Structures are given as C-alpha cells and as structure tokens.
Amino acid sequence: MTSELLNSLRQNDTRVLSGLISAVENGDDTISETLNSLFPHSRDSLRIGITGPPGAGKSTLIDKLIVQIRAEDGTVGVVSVDPTSFFSGGALLGDRVRMNRHSLDPAVYVRSMGSRGHTGGLARLTHQVADVIASTGKDYIIVETVGVGQAETEIVLNVDIVVVVFVPESGDEIQIMKAGPMEVGDIFVINKADRAGADRISQLLQDYMSDSSGQREFVPQIILTEATEGKGIEQLWAQCRTLMAELQQSGTIRKRRNEQYLSRVRNAVHDELAARFWNSDRESVLMKQIDGMRERHLSPYEAADQLVNELG
Ligand SMILES: Nc1nc2c(ncn2[C@@H]2O[C@H](COP(=O)(O)OP(=O)(O)OP(=O)(O)O)[C@@H](O)[C@H]2O)c(=O)[nH]1
Ligand SMILES: [Mg+2]
C-alpha cells in the first residue's frame, strides 16, 4: 500500500474509502495486503457495538448519537450490518434516510452492508470494514447489527463496548437473546419508551442482571430513550463515555482487544486451513464417501477421520 492511499484516507477522501470497502466486500485479490498495512492505523478508534431486535430503533439512536459526538467535535464511522435486506431490501434504504443527513460532514462516515452473499463470512467482513473505516483516524466506530443469535454475537464481539437495545414489547426477545448478545451487553437501552411497557421490560432486565451478576465484572445500566425525539440520548452517550473511560482505566478494553485478536487469528487459521484442505482430490473422496455412508454405515466422523488422517 502506498502512503498516498493512507493520506487520502486520513483526509477523509470518501471516494477512496468507499472504493476500498467495496473491494473488501467483493473479496478482491489484492485487498489482503492493503488490509494488513492499514491494520496498525486502525487501533486508536473506540468501538461501540449497537445490537438488538429488528426495528428497535438502533439506526435512529445512532443518528442521534452522531449528533452528540459531533457536538463535542468527535469524529465517527458507522458500519450497519443488515441481515433483513436479504428479504426486504428496504431497511438499507431506511438507514440511508435516517443517517444520511450527516453525509456532507467529513467527520462522519456511514456504511450499510447487506448480508446477501456473505453468510458465514459476515463477521470477518464486518471486522475488516470496521478496520478500514477506523484507519481514517475516526475517534469512534459504531457497529450496528440485528442481534438475535450466535452469529450476531460474533460480529458484536469485536468492539470495545456493547449496547443492547430493546423496546417495550421485547419480552420474548429478551428470552431468546439471553444465550447470545445479552451476555456481552455493557449497557441496556429501552427505546420507544413513549410506548407502554417500558417499566416491565426494565424489571425483566434487572431480574436477568441479578441472576447473572456472578459472571459480570459490573452491573450494566439500563437507560430509557425515545430516539425519534432525542430523549435520553445525552444520558446514553454520557454512559458510553464514562464506561469506556472506566474500562480503559481498569485494563478491560485491552483485555477484550487481546481476546478479539486471538479469536480473529484462530478464525483466520481455520478458514485458511479449510481452504487449503478442500482440493479437488479430497472433494472427490468426499463424494465417494457418500456411497460408503449408505452401504457401510460410515459415520460423518469416520469419514472426516479418513480424510484428515489417511489423506492428510
Ligand atoms: N415510537 C417510537 N418510534 C421510534 C423510536 N425510535 C425509532 N422509532 C421508529 O422505529 C422504526 C425503526 O427504526 P430504526 O432506527 O430503523 O430501527 P433499527 O433497529 O435500526 O431497524 P433495523 O436496522 O431494520 O433492525 C422507525 O420507523 C423509527 O422512526 C422511538 O423512540 N419511539
Ligand atoms: Mg437499522
């Protein structure tokens, strides 16, 4: 990578940045070298994950958080991962409308990513896109994901703090998300607090927190917001700031980053080995094993053993 490219990125050349992200999304051959040389420049940004059920108001909240960040002269990049676009194609448009008013501000960069075609590698792709945006020198990177299952937890794990957003109707979703994104939640938001039921959800969250308090370093705060009206946003941002400062002080952010680094390396090794392993010879052995499975009752584990041990 040339220093010219880094200079363009540092000067917020949006055209260069968008081009680079598209190359990452398309998996262009030349991109890994560029990503490697950008990585050291991506470390200073603080990363905030915002996750929650579809339509909880995550993008609206982020739009309002951007205003808070700009008011204190901070710079911010947003990666918005949108699994629903696969079905509707509509939410991406919604994000653009909601966050687009910042598009003329060079201190703000918003990128929406559909998950179409990326299933499996979506977490890796999101981390890479976040790194590229961070290398422009943004103070904060916000990663928005729809948080329901384990795959989404993986995306959100590559951030410094996690904000989980619910709405007053989220009772069932709280149950579903207990084994996933909620475990990594540092701040809980109940958005759309203008609607009935916010108190009940708040109580559910408090119960959940007292049940899981043994496994936590600290008790997450619950903040009520009304994103469309901008209510509670100042408090939310203040809590994000305070928590990030505390976790930096206590060494937790450094610890989390080490864990993220480890898991990224492990995943990359896994992907690389799998890609090298599945050559055409092994693919054809695998196809022949299908017959073995029917006739000799070859279990999947025996088949895998044969492939790895006898052919490896
Ligand atoms: N009543 C009410 N509506 C809200 C509030 N915040 C957001 N909304 C509305 O909720 C809808 C969804 O908002 P988004 O910000 O797109 O939600 P999201 O969580 O980003 O949605 P996805 O990315 O599609 O999962 C929009 O119509 C918003 O205007 C709120 O505090 N109160
Ligand atoms: Mg959204």
Tab-separated table of C-alpha atoms in Angstrom, residues 25 69 109 112 161 165 226 269 275 281:
chain	number	residue	atom	x	y	z
A	25	GLU	CA	-16.836	-6.690	0.173
A	69	ILE	CA	-20.347	13.076	19.139
A	109	TYR	CA	-18.850	8.143	7.528
A	112	SER	CA	-24.634	-0.009	5.339
A	161	ILE	CA	-18.379	-1.954	24.495
A	165	VAL	CA	-31.374	-2.096	22.534
A	226	GLU	CA	-37.055	7.913	22.802
A	269	VAL	CA	-6.242	-20.007	10.559
A	275	ALA	CA	-9.452	-23.537	2.009
A	281	ASP	CA	-8.853	-34.843	-4.776
